[in-house]
mmCIF file of C-alpha atoms in Angstrom:
data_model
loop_
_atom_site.group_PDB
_atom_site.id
_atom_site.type_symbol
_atom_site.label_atom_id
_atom_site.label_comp_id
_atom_site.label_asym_id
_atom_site.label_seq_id
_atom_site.Cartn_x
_atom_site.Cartn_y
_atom_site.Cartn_z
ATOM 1 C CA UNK A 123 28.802 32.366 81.730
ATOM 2 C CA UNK A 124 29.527 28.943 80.265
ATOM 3 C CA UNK A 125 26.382 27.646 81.589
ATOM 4 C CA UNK A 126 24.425 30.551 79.175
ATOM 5 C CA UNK A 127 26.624 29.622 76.187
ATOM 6 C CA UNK A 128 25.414 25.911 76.829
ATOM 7 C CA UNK A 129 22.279 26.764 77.041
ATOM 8 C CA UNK A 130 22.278 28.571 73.722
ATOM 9 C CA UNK A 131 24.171 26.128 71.883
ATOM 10 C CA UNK A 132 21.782 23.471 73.286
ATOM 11 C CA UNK A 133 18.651 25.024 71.895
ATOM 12 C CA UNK A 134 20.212 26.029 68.607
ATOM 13 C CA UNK A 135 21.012 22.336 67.664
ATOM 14 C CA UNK A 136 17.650 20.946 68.920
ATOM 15 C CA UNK A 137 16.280 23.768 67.050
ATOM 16 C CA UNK A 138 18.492 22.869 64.028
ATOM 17 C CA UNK A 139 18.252 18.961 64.087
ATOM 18 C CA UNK A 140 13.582 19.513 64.363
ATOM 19 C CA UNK A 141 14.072 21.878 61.835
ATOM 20 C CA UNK A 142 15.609 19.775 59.228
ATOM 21 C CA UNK A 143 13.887 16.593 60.401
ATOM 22 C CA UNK A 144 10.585 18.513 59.755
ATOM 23 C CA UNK A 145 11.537 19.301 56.233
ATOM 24 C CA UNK A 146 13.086 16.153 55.617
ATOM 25 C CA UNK A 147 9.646 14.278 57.032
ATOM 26 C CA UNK A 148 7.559 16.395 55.062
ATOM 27 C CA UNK A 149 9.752 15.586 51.944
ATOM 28 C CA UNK A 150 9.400 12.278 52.453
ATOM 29 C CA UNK A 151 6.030 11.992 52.990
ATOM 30 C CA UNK A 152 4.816 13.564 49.771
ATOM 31 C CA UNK A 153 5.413 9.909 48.759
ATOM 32 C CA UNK A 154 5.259 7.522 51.625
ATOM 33 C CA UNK A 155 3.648 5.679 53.006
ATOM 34 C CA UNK A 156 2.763 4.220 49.611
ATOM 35 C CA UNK A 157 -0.461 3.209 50.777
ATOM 36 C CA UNK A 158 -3.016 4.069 53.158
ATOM 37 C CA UNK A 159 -2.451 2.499 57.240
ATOM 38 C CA UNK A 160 -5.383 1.283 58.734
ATOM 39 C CA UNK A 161 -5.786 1.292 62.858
ATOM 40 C CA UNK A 162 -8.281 -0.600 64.748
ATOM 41 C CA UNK A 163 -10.155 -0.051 60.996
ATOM 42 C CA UNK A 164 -9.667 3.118 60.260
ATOM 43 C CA UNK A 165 -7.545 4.965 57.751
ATOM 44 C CA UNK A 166 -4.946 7.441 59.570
ATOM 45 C CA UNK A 167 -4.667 10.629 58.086
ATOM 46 C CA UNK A 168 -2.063 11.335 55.601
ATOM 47 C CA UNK A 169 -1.979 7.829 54.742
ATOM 48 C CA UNK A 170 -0.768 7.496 51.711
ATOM 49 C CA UNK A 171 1.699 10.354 50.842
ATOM 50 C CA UNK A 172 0.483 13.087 48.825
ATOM 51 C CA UNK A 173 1.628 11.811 45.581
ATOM 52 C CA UNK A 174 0.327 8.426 45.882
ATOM 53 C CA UNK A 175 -2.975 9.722 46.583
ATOM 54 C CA UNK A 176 -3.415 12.212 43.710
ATOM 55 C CA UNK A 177 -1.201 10.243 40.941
ATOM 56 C CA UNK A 178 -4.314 10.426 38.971
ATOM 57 C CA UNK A 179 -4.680 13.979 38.983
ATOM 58 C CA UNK A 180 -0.921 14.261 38.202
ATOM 59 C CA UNK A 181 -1.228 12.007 35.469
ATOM 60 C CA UNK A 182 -3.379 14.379 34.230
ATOM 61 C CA UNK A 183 -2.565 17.736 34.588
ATOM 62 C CA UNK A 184 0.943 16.329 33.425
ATOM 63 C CA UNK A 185 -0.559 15.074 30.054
ATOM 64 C CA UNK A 186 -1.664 18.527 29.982
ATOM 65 C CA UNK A 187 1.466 20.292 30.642
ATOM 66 C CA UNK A 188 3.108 18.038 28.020
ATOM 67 C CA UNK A 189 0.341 18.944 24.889
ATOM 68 C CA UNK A 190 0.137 22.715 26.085
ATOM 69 C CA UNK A 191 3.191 23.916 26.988
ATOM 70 C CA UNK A 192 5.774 21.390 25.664
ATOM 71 C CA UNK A 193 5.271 19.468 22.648
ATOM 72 C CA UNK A 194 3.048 21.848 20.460
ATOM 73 C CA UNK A 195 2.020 21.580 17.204
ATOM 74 C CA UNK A 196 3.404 24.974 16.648
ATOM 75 C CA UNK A 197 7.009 23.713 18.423
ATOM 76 C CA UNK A 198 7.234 20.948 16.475
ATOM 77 C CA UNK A 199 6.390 22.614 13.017
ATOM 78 C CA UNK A 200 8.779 25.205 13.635
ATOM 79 C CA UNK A 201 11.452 22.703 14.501
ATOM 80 C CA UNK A 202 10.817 20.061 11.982
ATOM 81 C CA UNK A 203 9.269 21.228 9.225
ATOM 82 C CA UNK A 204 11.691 24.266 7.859
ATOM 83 C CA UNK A 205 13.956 24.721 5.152
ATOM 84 C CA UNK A 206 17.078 22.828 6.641
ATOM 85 C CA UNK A 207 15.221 19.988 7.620
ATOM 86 C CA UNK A 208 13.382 19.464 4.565
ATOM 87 C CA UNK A 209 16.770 19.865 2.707
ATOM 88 C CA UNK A 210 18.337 16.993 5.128
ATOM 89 C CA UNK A 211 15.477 15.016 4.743
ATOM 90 C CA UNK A 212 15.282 14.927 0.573
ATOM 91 C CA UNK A 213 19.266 13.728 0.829
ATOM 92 C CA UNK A 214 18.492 11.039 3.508
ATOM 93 C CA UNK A 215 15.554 10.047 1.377
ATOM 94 C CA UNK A 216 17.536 9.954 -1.907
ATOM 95 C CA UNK A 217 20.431 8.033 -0.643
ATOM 96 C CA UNK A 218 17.867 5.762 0.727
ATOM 97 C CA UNK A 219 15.886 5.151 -2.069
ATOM 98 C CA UNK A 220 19.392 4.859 -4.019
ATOM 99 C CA UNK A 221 20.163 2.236 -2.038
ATOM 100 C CA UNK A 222 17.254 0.177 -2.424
ATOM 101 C CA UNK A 223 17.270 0.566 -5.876
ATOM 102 C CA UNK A 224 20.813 -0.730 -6.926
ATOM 103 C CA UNK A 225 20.300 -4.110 -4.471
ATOM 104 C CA UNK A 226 21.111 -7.313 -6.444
ATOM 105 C CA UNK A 227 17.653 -8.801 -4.667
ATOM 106 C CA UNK A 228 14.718 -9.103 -6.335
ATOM 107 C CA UNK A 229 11.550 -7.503 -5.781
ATOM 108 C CA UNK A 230 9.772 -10.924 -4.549
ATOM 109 C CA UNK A 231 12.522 -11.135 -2.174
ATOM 110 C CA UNK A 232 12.157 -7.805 -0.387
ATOM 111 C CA UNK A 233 8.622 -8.234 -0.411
ATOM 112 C CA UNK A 234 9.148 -12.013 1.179
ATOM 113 C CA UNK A 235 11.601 -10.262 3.749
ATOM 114 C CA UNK A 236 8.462 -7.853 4.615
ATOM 115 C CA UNK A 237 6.056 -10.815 5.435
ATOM 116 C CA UNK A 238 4.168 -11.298 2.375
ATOM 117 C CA UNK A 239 5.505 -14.496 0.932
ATOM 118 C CA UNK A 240 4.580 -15.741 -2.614
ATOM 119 C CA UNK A 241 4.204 -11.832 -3.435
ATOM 120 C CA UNK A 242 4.982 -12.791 -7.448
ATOM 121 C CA UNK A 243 2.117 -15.237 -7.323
ATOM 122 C CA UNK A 244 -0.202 -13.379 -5.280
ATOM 123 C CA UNK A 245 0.045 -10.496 -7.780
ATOM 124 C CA UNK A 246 -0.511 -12.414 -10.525
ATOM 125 C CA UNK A 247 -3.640 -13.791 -9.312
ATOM 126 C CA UNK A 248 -4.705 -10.732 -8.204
ATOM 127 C CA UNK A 249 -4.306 -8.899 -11.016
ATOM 128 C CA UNK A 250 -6.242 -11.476 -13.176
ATOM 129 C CA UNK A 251 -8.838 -11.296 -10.544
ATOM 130 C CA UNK A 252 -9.225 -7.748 -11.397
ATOM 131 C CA UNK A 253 -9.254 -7.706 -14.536
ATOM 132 C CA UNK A 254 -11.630 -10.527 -14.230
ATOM 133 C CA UNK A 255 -14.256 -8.730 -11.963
ATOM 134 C CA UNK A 256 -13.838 -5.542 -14.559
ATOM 135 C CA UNK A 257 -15.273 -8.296 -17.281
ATOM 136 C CA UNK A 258 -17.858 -10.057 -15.032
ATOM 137 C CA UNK A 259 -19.016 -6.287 -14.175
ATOM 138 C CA UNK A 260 -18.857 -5.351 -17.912
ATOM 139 C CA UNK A 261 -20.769 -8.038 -19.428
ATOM 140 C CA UNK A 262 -23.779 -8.083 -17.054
ATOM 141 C CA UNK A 263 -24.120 -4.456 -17.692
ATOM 142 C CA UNK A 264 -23.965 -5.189 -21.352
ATOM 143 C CA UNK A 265 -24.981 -8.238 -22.202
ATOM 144 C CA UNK A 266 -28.520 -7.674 -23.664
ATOM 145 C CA UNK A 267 -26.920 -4.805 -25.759
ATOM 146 C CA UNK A 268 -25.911 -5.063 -29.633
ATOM 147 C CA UNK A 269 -22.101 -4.864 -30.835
ATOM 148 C CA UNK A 270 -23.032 -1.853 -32.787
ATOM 149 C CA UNK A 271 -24.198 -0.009 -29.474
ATOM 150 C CA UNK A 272 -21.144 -1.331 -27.750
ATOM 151 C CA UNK A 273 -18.375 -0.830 -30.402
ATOM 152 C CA UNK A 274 -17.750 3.009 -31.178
ATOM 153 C CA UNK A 275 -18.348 4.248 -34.218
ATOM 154 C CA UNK A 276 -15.263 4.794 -35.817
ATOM 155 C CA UNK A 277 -14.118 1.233 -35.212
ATOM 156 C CA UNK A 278 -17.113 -0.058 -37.016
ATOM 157 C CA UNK A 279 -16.448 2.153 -39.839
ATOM 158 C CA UNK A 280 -12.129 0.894 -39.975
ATOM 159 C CA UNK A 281 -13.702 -2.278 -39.488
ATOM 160 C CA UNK A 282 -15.843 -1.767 -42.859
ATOM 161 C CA UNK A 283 -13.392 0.152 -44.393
ATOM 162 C CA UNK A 284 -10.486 -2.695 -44.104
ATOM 163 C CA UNK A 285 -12.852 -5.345 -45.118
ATOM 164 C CA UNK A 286 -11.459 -5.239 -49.103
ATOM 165 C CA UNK A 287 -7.380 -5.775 -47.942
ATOM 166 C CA UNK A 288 -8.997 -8.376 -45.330
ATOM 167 C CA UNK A 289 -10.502 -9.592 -48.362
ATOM 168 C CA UNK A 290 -7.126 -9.526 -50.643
ATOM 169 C CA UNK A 291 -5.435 -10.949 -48.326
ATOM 170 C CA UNK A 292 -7.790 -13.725 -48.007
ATOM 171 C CA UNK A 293 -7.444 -14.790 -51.451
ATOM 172 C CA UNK A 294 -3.739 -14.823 -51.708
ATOM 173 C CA UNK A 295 -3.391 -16.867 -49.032
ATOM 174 C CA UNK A 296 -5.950 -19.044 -50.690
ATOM 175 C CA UNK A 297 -4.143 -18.762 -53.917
ATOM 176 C CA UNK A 298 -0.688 -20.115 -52.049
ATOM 177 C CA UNK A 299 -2.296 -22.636 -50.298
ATOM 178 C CA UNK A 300 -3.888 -24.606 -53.157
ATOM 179 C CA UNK A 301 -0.716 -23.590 -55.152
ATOM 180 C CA UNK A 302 1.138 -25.312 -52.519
ATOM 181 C CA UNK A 303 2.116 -29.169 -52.493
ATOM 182 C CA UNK A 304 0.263 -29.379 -49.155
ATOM 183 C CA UNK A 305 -3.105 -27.930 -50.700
ATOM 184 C CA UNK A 306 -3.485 -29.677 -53.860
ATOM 185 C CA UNK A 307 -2.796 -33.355 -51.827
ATOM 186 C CA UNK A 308 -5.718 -31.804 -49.512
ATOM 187 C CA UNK A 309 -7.845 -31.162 -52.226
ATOM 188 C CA UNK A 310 -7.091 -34.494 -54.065
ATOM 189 C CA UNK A 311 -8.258 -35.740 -50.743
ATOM 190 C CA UNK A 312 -11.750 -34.082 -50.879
ATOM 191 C CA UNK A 313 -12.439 -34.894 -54.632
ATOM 192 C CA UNK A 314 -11.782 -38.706 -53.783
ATOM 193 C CA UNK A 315 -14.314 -38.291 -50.838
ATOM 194 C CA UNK A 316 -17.019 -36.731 -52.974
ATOM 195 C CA UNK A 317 -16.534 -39.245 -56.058
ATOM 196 C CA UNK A 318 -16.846 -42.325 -52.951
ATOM 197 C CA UNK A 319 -19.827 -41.576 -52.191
ATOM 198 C CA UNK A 320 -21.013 -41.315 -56.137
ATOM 199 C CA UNK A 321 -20.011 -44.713 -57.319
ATOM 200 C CA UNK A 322 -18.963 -44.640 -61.049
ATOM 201 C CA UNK A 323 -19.582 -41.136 -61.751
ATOM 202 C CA UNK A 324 -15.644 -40.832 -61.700
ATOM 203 C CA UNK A 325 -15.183 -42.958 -64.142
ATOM 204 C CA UNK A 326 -17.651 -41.444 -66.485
ATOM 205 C CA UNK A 327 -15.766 -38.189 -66.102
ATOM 206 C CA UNK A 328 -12.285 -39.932 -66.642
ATOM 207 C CA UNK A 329 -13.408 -41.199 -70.251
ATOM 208 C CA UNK A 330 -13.907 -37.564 -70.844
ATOM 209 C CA UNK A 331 -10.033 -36.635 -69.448
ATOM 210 C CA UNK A 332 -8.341 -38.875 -70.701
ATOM 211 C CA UNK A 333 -5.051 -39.776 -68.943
ATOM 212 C CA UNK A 334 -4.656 -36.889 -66.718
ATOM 213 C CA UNK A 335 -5.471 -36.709 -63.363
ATOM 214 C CA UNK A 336 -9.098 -34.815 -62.285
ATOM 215 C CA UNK A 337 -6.621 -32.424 -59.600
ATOM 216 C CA UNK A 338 -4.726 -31.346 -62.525
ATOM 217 C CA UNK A 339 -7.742 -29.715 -64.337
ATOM 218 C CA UNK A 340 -9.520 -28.739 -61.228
ATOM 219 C CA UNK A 341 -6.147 -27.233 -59.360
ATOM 220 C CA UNK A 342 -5.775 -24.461 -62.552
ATOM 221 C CA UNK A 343 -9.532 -23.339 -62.284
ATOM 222 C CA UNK A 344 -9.188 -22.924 -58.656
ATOM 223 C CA UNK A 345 -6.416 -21.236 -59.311
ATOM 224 C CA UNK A 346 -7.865 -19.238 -62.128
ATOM 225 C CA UNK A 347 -10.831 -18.277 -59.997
ATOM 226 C CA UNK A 348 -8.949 -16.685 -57.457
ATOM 227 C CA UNK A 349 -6.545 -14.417 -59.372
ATOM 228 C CA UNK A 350 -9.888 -12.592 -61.002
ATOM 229 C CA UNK A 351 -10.876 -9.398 -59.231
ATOM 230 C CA UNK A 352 -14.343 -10.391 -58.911
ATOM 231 C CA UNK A 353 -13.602 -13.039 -56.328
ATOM 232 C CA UNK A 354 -12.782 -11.087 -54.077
ATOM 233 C CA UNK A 355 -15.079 -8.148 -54.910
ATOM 234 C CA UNK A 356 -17.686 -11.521 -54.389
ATOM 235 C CA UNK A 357 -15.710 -12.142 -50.910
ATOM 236 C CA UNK A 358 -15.910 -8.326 -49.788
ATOM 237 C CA UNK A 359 -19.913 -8.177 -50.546
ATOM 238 C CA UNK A 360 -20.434 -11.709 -48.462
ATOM 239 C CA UNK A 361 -18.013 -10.236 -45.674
ATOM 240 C CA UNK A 362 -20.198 -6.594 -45.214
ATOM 241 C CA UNK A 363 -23.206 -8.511 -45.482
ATOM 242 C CA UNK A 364 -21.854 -10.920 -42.531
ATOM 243 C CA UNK A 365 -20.528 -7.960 -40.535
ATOM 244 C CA UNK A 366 -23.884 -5.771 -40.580
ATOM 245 C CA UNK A 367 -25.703 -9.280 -39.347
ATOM 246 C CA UNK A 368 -22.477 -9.771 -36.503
ATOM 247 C CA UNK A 369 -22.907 -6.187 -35.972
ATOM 248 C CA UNK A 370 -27.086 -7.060 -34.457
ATOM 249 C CA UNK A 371 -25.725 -10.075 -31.838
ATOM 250 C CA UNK A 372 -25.810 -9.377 -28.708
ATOM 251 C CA UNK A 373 -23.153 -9.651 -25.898
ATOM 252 C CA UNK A 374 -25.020 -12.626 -24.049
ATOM 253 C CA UNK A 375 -25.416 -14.613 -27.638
ATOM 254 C CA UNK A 376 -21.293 -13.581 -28.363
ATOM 255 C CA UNK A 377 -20.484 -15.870 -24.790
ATOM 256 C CA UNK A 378 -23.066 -18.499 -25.761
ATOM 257 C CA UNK A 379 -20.877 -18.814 -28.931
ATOM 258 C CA UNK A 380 -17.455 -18.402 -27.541
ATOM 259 C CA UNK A 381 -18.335 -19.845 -24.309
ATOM 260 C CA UNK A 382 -17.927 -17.549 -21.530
ATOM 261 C CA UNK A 383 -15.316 -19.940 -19.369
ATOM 262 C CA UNK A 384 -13.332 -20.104 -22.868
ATOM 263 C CA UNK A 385 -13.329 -15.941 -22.663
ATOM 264 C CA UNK A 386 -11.984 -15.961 -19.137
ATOM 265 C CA UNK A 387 -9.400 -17.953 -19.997
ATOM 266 C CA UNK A 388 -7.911 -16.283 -22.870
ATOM 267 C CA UNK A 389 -8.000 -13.375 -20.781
ATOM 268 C CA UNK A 390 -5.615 -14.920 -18.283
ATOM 269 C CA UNK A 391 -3.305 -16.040 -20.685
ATOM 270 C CA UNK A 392 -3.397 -12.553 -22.457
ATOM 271 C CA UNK A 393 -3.270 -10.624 -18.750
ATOM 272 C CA UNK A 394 -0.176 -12.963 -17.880
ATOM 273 C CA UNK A 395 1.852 -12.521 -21.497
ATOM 274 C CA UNK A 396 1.204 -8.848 -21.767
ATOM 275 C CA UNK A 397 1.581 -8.281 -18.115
ATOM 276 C CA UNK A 398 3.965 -11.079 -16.753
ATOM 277 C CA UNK A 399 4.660 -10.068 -13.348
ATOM 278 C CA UNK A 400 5.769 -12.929 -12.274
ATOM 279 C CA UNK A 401 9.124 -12.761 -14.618
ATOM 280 C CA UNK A 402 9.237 -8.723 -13.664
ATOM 281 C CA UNK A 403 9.349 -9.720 -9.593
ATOM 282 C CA UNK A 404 11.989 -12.169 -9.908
ATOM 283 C CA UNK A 405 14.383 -9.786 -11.682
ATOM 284 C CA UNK A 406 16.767 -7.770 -9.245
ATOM 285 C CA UNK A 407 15.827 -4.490 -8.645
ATOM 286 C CA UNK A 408 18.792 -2.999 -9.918
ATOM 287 C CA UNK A 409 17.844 -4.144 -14.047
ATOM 288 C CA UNK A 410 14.131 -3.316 -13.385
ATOM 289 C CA UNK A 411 15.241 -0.010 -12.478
ATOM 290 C CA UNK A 412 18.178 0.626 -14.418
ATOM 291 C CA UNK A 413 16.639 2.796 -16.765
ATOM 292 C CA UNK A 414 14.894 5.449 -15.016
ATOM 293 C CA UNK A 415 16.860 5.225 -11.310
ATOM 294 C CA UNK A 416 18.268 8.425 -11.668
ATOM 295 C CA UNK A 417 15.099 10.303 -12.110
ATOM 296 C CA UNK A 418 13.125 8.850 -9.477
ATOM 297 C CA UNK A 419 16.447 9.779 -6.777
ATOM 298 C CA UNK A 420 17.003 13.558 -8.651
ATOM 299 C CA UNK A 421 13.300 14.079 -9.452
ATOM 300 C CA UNK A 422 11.072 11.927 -7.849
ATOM 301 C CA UNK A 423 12.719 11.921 -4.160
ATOM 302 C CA UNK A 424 12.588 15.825 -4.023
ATOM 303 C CA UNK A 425 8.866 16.355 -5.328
ATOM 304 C CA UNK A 426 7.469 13.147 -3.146
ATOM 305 C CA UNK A 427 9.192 14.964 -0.165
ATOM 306 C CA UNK A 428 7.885 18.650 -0.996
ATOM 307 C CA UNK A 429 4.736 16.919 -1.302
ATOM 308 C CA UNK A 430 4.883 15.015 1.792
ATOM 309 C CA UNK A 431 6.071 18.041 4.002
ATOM 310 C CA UNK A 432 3.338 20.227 2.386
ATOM 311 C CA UNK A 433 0.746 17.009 3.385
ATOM 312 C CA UNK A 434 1.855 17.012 6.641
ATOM 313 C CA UNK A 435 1.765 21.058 7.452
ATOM 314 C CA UNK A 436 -1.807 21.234 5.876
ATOM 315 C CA UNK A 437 -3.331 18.028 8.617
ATOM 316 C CA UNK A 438 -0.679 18.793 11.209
ATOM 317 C CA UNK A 439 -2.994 20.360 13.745
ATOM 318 C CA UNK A 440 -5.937 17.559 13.045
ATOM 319 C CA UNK A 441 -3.137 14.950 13.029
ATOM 320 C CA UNK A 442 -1.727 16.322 16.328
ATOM 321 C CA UNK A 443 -4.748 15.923 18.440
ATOM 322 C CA UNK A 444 -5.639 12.322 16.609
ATOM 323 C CA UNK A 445 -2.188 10.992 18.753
ATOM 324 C CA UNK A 446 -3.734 11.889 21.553
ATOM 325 C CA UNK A 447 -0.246 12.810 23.737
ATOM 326 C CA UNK A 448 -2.053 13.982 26.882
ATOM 327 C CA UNK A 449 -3.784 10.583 26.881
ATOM 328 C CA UNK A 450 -0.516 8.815 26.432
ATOM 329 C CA UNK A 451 1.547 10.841 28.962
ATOM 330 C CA UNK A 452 -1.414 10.380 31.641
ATOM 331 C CA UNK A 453 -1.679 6.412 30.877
ATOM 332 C CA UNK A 454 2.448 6.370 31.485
ATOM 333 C CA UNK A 455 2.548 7.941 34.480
ATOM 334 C CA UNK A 456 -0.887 6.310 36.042
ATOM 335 C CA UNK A 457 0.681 3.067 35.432
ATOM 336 C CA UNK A 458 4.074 3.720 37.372
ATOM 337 C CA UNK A 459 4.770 2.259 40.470
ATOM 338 C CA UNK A 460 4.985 5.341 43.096
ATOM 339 C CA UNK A 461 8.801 4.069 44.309
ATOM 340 C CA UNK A 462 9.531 4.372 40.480
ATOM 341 C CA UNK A 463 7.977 7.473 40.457
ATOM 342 C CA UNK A 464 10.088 8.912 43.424
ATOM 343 C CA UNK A 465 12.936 7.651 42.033
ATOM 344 C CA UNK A 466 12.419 9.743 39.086
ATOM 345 C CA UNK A 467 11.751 13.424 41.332
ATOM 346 C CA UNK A 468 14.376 12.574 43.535
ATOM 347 C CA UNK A 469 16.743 11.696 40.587
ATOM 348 C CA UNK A 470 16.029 14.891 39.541
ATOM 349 C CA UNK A 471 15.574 16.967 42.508
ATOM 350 C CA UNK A 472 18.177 15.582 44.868
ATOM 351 C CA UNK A 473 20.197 18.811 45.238
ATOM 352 C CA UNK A 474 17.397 21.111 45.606
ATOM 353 C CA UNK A 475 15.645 18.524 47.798
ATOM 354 C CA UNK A 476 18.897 18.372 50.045
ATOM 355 C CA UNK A 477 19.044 22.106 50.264
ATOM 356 C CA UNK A 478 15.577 22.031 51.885
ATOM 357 C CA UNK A 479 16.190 20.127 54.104
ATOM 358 C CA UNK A 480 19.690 22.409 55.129
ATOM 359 C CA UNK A 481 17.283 25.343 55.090
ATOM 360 C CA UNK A 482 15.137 24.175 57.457
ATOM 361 C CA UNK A 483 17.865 22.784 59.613
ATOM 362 C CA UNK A 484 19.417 26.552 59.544
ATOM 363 C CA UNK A 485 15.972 27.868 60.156
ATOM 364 C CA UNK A 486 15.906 25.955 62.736
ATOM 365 C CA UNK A 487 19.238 26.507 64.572
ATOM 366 C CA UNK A 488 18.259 30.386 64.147
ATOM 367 C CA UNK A 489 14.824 29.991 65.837
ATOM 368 C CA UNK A 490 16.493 28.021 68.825
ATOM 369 C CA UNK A 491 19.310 30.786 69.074
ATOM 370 C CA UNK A 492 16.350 32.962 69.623
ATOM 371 C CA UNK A 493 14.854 30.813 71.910
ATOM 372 C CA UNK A 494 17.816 30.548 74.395
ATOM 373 C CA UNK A 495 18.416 33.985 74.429
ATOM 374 C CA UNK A 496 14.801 34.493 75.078
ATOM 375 C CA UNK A 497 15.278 31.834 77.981
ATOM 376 C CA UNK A 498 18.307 33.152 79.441
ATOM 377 C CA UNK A 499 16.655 36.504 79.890
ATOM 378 C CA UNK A 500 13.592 35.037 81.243
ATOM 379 C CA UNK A 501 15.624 32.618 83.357
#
């Protein structure tokens, strides 16, 4: 009798231990050997493992698994884009931007700490640049054209219009000039410069005066002249009859005049004092901002964010398939190492892997108790 009980328990443990050597072989092999064995030049069969020799395919159909069953557009949308999220996102944005906005730097400085050094100067010149190519663009579209077909109308006419008071004013500042200390010694000046030149013509006209002094007769009728009406109704005439001749030149013959270099340049210096950035990037954020802060965090934050998330839900799909995830996942996983890659399944497997091989062990113990019984009887 003990010789039958031996017999059984000697077939169910040979039965047992082939069992779960075969499943434990067959696990391993779905990655080993890692490359293919060559004898007496040929390739044996199942050489390599099974996942060794279809990573590719893997790699594939696990970039497709990924894009069509886990990350989906729709997944993603319904997880990120909602109500809550949006909410969370407008306060991280605001405090944020609430932050950046109160920092003592300046706005060169977080510019210089992004990589773009010199940012002041660089705008500056950039700016002028611009406004520079508008000009150059400008004039050679309009340089053969007149300054009454470039001007609008109803400058020309406020031009025409404020050509009396230009006038007025004019003459009183004519009127306090040679009123002025400074502007009768200038005309003194030009009075002894045109009698030089006329030898004793002065003193003919100082037997006439007497003792008095030619710049005290002549500074009165200057003076005189200018406080009648008619001077400067004679100045307005002479300044409508300029303009409509200004108003026939040309843009090219304006540049000849000016000089076009001496244009450019003024419009530097006018681009830099009405626009100095340079002064406006070296302040700290916190007093270029101080007056309008709170409506860019309360206001501006919340709109640019509905706005963004509205963006982003109207491209999503298009946007989705530009990243390409399937590509990514299948370039990740072609370039692992296959012991890296078994590392990973068996990481995550061990237990179930373990119970296969138990079940095949048990399998196995069951087969052989059938087989000694089947001996026994035979036997």
């Amino acid at each position: 009798m003990s010789e039958f009980w031996m017999t059984i328990l000697f077939m169910v443990v040979v039965g047992a231990v082939i069992g779960g050597f075969t499943n434990l072989l067959a696990i391993r092999m779905l990655f080993r050997p890692y490359k293919p064995i060559y004898l007496f030049g040929k390739q044996l069969p199942l050489t390599p493992g099974l996942i060794p020799k279809r990573q590719d395919e893997l790699a594939k159909q696990l970039g497709k698994l990924v894009v069509d069953h886990l990350i989906t557009p729709d997944s993603i949308q319904s997880k990120v884009i909602n109500e809550a999220s949006l909410q969370n996102m407008k306060i991280f944005v605001q405090a944020e931007v609430k932050k950046a906005l109160s920092t003592e730097k300046s706005a060169a400085q977080l510019l210089d700490q992004l990589g773009m050094k010199n940012s002041s100067f660089t705008l500056d010149q950039r700016l002028q640049a611009f406004i520079l190519g508008k000009y150059e663009t400008w004039s050679e579209e309009n340089r053969s054209k007149s300054l009454k077909n470039i001007v609008p109308s109803h400058i020309q006419q406020k031009a025409l219009d404020s050509i009396p008071d230009l006038s007025r004013f004019i003459v009183k500042k004519g009127k306090e000039y040679f009123d002025s200390a400074e502007g009768k010694s200038r005309l003194e000046d030009m009075l002894d410069d045109f009698f030089k030149e006329r030898g004793k013509l002065i003193n003919l006209i100082q037997m006439f005066i007497g003792n008095e002094k030619l710049i005290d007769k002549i500074q009165p009728e200057i003076l005189k002249f200018l406080e009648q009406s008619r001077t400067i109704d004679i100045l307005s005439v002479m300044m409508v009859k300029e303009w409509g001749n200004l108003e026939k030149w040309d843009v090219e013959k304006i540049e000849g005049i000016i000089g076009k270099e001496m244009i450019k340049q003024l419009i530097k210096e006018k681009t830099a004092e009405m626009m100095p950035l340079a002064g406006m990037m070296n302040k700290p954020v916190r007093e270029l901002t101080a007056n309008f802060s709170n409506s860019i965090v309360e206001k501006g934050v919340p709109i640019f964010v509905e706005k963004g998330a509205e963006y982003l839900i109207k491209h999503f799909q298009p946007l989705f398939q530009k990243l390409r995830l399937d590509d990514i996942v299948e370039e990740q996983v072609s370039s692992f190492s296959v012991s890296r890659l078994e590392d990973m399944v068996v990481s995550i497997t061990k237990k179930e892997l373990s119970m296969i091989t138990y079940l095949g062990a048990l399998l196995g113990g069951i087969i052989g108790l059938f087989q000694g019984f089947v001996t026994v009887l035979i036997g």
